[in-house]
PDB file of C-alpha atoms and ligand atoms in Angstrom:
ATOM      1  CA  UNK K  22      59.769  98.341 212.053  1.00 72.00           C
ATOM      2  CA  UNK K  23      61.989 101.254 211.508  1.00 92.00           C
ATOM      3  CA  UNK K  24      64.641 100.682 208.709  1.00 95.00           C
ATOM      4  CA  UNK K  25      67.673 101.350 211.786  1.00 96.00           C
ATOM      5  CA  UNK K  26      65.885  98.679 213.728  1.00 96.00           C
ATOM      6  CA  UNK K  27      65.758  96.476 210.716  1.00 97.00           C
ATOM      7  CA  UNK K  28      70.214  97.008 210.912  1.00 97.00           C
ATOM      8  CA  UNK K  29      69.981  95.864 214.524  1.00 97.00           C
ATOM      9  CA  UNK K  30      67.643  92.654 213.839  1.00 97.00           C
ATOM     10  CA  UNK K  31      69.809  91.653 210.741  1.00 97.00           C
ATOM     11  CA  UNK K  32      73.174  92.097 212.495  1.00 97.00           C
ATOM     12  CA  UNK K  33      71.895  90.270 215.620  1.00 98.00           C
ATOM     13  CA  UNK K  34      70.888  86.943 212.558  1.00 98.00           C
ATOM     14  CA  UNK K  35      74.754  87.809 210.911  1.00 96.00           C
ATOM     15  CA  UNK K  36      76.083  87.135 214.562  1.00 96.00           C
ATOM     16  CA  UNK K  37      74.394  84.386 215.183  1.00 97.00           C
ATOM     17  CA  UNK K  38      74.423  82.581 211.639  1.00 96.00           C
ATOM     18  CA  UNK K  39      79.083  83.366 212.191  1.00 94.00           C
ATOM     19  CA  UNK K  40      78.792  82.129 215.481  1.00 95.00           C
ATOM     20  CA  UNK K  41      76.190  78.237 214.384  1.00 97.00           C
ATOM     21  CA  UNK K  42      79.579  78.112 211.648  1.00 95.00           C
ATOM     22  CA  UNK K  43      82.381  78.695 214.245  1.00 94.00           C
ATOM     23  CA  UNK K  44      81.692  79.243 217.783  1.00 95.00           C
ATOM     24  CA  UNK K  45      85.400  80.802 218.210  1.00 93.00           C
ATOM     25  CA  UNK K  46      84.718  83.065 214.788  1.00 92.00           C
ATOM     26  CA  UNK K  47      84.688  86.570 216.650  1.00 93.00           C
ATOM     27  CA  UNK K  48      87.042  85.587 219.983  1.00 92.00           C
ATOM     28  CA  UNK K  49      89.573  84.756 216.950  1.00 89.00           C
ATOM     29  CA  UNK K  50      88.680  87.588 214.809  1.00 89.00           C
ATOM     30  CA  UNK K  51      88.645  90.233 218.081  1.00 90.00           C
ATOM     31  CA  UNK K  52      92.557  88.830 219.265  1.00 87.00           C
ATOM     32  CA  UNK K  53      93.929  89.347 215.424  1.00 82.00           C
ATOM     33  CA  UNK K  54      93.323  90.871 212.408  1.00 85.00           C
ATOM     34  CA  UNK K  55      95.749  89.917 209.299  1.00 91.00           C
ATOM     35  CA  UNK K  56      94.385  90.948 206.100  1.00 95.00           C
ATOM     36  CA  UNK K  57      96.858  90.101 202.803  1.00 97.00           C
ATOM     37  CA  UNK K  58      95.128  92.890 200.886  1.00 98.00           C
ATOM     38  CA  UNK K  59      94.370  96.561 201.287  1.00 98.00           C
ATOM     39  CA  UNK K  60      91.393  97.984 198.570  1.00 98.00           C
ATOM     40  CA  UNK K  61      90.786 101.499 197.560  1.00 98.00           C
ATOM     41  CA  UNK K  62      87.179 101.645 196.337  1.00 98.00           C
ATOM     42  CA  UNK K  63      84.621 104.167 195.705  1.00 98.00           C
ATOM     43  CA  UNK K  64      81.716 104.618 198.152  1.00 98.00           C
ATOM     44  CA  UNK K  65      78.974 103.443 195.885  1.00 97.00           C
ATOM     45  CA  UNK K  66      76.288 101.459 197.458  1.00 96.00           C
ATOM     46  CA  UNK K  67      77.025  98.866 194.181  1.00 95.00           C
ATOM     47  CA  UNK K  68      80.634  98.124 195.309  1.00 95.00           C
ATOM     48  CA  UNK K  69      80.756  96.181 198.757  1.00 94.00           C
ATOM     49  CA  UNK K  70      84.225  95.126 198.595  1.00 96.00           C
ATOM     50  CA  UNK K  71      84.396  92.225 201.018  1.00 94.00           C
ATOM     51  CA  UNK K  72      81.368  90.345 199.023  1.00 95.00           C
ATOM     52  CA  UNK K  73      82.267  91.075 195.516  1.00 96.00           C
ATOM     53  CA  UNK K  74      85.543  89.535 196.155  1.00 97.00           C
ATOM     54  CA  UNK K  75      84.495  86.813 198.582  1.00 95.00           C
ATOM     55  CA  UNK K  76      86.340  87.622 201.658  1.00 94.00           C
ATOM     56  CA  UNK K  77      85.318  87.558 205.023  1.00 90.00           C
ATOM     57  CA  UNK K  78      85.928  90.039 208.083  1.00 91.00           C
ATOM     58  CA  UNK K  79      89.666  90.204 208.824  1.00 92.00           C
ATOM     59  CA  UNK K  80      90.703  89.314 205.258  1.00 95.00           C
ATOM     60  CA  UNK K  81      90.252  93.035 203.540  1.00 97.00           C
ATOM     61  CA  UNK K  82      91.475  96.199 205.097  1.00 97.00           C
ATOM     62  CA  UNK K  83      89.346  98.991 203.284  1.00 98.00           C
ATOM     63  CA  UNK K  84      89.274 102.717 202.358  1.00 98.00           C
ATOM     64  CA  UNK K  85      86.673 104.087 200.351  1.00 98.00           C
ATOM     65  CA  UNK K  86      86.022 107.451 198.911  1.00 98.00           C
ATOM     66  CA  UNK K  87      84.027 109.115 196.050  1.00 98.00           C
ATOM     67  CA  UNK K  88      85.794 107.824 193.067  1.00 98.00           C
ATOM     68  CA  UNK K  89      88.537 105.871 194.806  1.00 98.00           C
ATOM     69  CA  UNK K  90      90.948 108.472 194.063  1.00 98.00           C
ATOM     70  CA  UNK K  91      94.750 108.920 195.893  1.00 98.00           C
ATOM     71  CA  UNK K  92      95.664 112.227 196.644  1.00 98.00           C
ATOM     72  CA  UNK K  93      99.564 112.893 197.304  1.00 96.00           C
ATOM     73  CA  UNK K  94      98.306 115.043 200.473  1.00 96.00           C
ATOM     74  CA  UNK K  95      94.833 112.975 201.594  1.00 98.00           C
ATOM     75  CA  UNK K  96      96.102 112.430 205.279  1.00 98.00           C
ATOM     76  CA  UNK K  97      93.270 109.640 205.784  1.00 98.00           C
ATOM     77  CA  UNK K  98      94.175 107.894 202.503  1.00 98.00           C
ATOM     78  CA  UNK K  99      97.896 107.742 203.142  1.00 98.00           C
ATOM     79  CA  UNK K 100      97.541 106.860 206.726  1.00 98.00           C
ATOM     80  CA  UNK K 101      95.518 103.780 205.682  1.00 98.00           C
ATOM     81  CA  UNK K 102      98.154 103.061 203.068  1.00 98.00           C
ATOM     82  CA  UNK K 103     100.536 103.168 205.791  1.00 98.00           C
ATOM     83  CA  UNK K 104      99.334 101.490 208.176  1.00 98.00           C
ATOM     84  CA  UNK K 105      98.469  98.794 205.688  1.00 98.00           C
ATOM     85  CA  UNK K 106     101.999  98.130 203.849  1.00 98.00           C
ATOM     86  CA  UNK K 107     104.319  98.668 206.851  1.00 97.00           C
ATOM     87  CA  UNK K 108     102.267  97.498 209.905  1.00 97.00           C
ATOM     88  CA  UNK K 109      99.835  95.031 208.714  1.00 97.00           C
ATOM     89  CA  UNK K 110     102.170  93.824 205.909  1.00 97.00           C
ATOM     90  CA  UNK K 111      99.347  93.802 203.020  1.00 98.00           C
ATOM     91  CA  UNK K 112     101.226  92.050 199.637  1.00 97.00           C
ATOM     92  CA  UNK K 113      98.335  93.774 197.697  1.00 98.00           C
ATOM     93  CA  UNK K 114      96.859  96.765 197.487  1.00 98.00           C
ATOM     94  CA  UNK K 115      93.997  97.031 195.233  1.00 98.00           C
ATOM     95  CA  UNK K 116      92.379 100.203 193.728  1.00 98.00           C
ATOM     96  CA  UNK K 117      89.267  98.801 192.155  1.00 98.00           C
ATOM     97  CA  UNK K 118      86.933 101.851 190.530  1.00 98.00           C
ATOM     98  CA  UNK K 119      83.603 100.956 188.305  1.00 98.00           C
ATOM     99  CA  UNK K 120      81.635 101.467 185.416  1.00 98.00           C
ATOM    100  CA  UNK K 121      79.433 104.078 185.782  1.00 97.00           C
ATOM    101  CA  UNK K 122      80.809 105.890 188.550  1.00 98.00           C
ATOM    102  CA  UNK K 123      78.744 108.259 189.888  1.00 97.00           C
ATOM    103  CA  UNK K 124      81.916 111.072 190.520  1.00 98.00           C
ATOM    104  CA  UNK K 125      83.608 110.583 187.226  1.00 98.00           C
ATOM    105  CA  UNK K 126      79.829 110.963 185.161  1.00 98.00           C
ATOM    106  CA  UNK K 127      79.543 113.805 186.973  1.00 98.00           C
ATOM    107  CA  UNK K 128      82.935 115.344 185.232  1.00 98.00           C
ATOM    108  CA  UNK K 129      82.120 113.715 181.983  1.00 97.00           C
ATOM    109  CA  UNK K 130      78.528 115.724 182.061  1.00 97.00           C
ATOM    110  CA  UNK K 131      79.984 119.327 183.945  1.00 96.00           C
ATOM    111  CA  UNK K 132      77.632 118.326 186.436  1.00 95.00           C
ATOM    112  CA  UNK K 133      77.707 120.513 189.886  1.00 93.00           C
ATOM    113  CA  UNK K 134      77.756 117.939 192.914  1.00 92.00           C
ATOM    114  CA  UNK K 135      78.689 120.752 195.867  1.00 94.00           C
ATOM    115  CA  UNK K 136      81.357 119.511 198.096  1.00 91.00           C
ATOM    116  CA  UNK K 137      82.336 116.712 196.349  1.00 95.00           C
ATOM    117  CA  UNK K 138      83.369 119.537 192.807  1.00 96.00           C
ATOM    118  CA  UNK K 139      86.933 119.994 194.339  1.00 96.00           C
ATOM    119  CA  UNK K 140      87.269 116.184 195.966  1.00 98.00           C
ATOM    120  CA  UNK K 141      86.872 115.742 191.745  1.00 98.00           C
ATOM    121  CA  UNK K 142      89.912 117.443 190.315  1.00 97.00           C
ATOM    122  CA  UNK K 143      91.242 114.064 189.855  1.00 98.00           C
ATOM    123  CA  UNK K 144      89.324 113.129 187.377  1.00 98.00           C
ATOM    124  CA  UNK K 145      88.752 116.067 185.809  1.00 98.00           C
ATOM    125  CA  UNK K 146      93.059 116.414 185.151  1.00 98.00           C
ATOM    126  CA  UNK K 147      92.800 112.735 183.737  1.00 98.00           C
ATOM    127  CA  UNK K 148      89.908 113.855 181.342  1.00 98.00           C
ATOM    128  CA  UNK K 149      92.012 116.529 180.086  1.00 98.00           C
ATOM    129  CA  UNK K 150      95.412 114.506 179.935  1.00 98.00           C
ATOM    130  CA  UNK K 151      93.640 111.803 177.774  1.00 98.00           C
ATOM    131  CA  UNK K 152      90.715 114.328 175.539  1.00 98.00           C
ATOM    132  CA  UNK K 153      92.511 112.503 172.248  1.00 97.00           C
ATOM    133  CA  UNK K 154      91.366 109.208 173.065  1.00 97.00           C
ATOM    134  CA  UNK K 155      87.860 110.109 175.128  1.00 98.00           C
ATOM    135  CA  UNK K 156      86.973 112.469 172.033  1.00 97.00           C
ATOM    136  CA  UNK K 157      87.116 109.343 169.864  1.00 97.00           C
ATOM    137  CA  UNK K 158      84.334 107.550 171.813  1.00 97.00           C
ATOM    138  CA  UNK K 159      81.047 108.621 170.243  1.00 95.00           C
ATOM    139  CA  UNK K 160      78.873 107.264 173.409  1.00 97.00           C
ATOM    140  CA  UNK K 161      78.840 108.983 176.414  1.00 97.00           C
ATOM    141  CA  UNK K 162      78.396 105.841 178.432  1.00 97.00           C
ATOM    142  CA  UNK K 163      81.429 104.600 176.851  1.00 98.00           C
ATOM    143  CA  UNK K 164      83.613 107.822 177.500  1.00 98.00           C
ATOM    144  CA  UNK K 165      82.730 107.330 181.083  1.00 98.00           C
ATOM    145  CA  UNK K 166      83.273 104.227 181.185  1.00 98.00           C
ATOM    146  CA  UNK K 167      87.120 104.432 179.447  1.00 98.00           C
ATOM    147  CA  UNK K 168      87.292 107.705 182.239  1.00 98.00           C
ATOM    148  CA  UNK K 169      86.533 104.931 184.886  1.00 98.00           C
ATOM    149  CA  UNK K 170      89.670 102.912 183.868  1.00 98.00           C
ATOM    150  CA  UNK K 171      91.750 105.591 183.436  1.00 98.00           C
ATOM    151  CA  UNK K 172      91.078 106.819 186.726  1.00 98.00           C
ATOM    152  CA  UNK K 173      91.424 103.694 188.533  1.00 98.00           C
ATOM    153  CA  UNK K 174      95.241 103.109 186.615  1.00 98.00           C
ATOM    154  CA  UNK K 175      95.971 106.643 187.642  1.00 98.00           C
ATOM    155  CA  UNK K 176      94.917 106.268 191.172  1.00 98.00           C
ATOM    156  CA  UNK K 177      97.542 102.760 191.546  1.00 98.00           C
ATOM    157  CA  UNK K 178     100.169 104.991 190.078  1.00 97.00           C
ATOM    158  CA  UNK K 179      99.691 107.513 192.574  1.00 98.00           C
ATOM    159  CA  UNK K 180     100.019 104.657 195.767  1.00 98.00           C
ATOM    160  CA  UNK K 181     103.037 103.202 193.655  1.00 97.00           C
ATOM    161  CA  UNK K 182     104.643 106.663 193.980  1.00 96.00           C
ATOM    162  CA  UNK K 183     103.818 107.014 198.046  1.00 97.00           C
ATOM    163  CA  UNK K 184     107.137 107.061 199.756  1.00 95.00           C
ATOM    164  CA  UNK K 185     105.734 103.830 201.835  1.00 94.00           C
ATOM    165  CA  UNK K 186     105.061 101.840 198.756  1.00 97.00           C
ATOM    166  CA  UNK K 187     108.454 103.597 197.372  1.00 96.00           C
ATOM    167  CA  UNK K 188     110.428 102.350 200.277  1.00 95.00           C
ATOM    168  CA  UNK K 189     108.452  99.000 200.794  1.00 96.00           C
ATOM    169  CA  UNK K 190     110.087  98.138 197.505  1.00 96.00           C
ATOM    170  CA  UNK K 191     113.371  99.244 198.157  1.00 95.00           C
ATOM    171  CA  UNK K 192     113.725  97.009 200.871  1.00 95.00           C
ATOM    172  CA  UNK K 193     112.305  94.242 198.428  1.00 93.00           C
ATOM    173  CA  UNK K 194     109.085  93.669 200.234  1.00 94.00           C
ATOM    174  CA  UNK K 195     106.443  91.727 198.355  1.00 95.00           C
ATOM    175  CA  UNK K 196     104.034  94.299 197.707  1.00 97.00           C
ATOM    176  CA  UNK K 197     101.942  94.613 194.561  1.00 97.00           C
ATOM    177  CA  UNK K 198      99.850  97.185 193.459  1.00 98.00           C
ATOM    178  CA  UNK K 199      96.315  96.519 190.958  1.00 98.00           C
ATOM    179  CA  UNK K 200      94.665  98.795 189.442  1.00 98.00           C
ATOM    180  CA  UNK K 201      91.110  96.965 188.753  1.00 98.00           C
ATOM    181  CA  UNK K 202      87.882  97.888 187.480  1.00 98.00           C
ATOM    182  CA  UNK K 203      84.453  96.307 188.349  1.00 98.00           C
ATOM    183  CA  UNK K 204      81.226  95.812 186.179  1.00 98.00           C
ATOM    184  CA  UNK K 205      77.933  96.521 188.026  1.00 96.00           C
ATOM    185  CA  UNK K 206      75.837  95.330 185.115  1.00 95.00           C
ATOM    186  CA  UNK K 207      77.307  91.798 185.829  1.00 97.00           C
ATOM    187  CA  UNK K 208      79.556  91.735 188.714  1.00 97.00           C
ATOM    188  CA  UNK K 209      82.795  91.185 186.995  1.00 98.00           C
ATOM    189  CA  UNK K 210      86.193  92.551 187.937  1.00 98.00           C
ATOM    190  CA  UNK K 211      88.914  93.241 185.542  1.00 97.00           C
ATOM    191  CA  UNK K 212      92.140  93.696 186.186  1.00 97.00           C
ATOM    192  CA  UNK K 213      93.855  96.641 184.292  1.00 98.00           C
ATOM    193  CA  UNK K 214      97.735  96.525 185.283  1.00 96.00           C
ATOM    194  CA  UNK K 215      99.233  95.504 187.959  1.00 97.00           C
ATOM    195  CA  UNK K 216     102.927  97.054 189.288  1.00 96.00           C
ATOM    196  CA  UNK K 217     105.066  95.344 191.068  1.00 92.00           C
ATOM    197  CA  UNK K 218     108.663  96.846 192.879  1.00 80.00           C
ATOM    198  CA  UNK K 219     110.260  93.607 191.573  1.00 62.00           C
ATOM    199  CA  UNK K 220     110.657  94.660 188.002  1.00 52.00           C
ATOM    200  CA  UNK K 221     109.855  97.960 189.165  1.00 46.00           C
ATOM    201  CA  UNK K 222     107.274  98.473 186.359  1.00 47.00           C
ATOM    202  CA  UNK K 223     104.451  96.797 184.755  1.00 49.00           C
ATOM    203  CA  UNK K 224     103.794  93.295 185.015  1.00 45.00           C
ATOM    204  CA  UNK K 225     100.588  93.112 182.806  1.00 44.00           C
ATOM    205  CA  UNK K 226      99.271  94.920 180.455  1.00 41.00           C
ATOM    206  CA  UNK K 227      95.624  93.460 180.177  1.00 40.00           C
ATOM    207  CA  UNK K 228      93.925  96.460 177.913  1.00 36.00           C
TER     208      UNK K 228
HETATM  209 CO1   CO J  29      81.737 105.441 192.084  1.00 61.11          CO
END
């Protein structure tokens, strides 16, 4: 069997393994969709957000990219931030990046990827903003690893400062913002800070 027809056999088993568990599952899920979080992830294969978190279709409105990074002027980024906080009223909105990320080794080691070199710049501005601390980690795992933290916390920063999450606040919304970081070698998440309007800075300070 090709490996596309093995996609069509196993979604055609997924349909009919939702349907044997509720027989309305997909005429509810078609009418409505009301997720309570929004997550920012890198593309990597490792990292399906729905599973690693345990939520179902409908629960997680997602935007992924190389590196989950927010750019002040990434039109499909902020237009799924939008959408999220003032139409679909998300409380959360989770940037979740993870060890070993293929974009941010790829800074750490110079590496040329093509396209993705200027999708990058991200990461390579937070490599130079915090050379003090990476320079004292000996390891190179470990400097990419500390880079993969520092670029998720960056990346919530940026969606704090977004004039949607800016004015969501304002008007006293619930809205929080995590910056979180996942382990592929076990399947952990951590969470790194979290900011929330409310006290308008961090809540937790977890590292
Ligand atoms: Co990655």
């Amino acid at each position: 069997m090709s490996e596309i027809k093995v996609l069509f056999e196993n979604n055609k088993k997924w349909s009919l393994r939702m349907k044997r568990n509720d027989p309305l599952y997909f005429q509810k899920l078609s009418l409505l969709q009301e997720p309570q979080f929004l997550w920012i992830g890198c593309s990597d294969s490792r990292v399906p957000a729905n599973e690693i978190i345990g939520l179902f279709p409908g629960e997680l409105f997602v935007h992924r990219n190389i590196a989950n990074i927010v750019y002040a002027n990434d039109i499909n980024c902020l237009s799924v931030l939008q959408y999220a906080v003032e139409v679909l009223k998300v409380k959360h909105v989770i940037v979740c990046g993870h060890y070993n990320c293929g974009g941010v080794k790829a800074v750490v080691e110079s590496r040329k990827l093509g396209r993705a070199d200027a999708w990058l710049k991200s990461i390579r501005d937070i490599m130079i903003q915090n050379a003090p601390e990476l320079k004292q980690l000996r390891k190179k795992m470990d400097k990419i690893d500390r880079l993969c933290e520092l670029n998720a916390i960056q990346q919530a920063q940026n969606v704090c400062q977004t004039k949607f999450v800016q004015r969501a606040w304002k008007a006293k919304k619930t809205l929080s913002i995590h910056a979180w970081i996942y382990n592929l070698r076990d399947g952990l998440i951590k969470e790194l800070y979290v900011y929330s309007g409310n006290h308008n800075s961090m809540k937790n300070m977890l590292i």
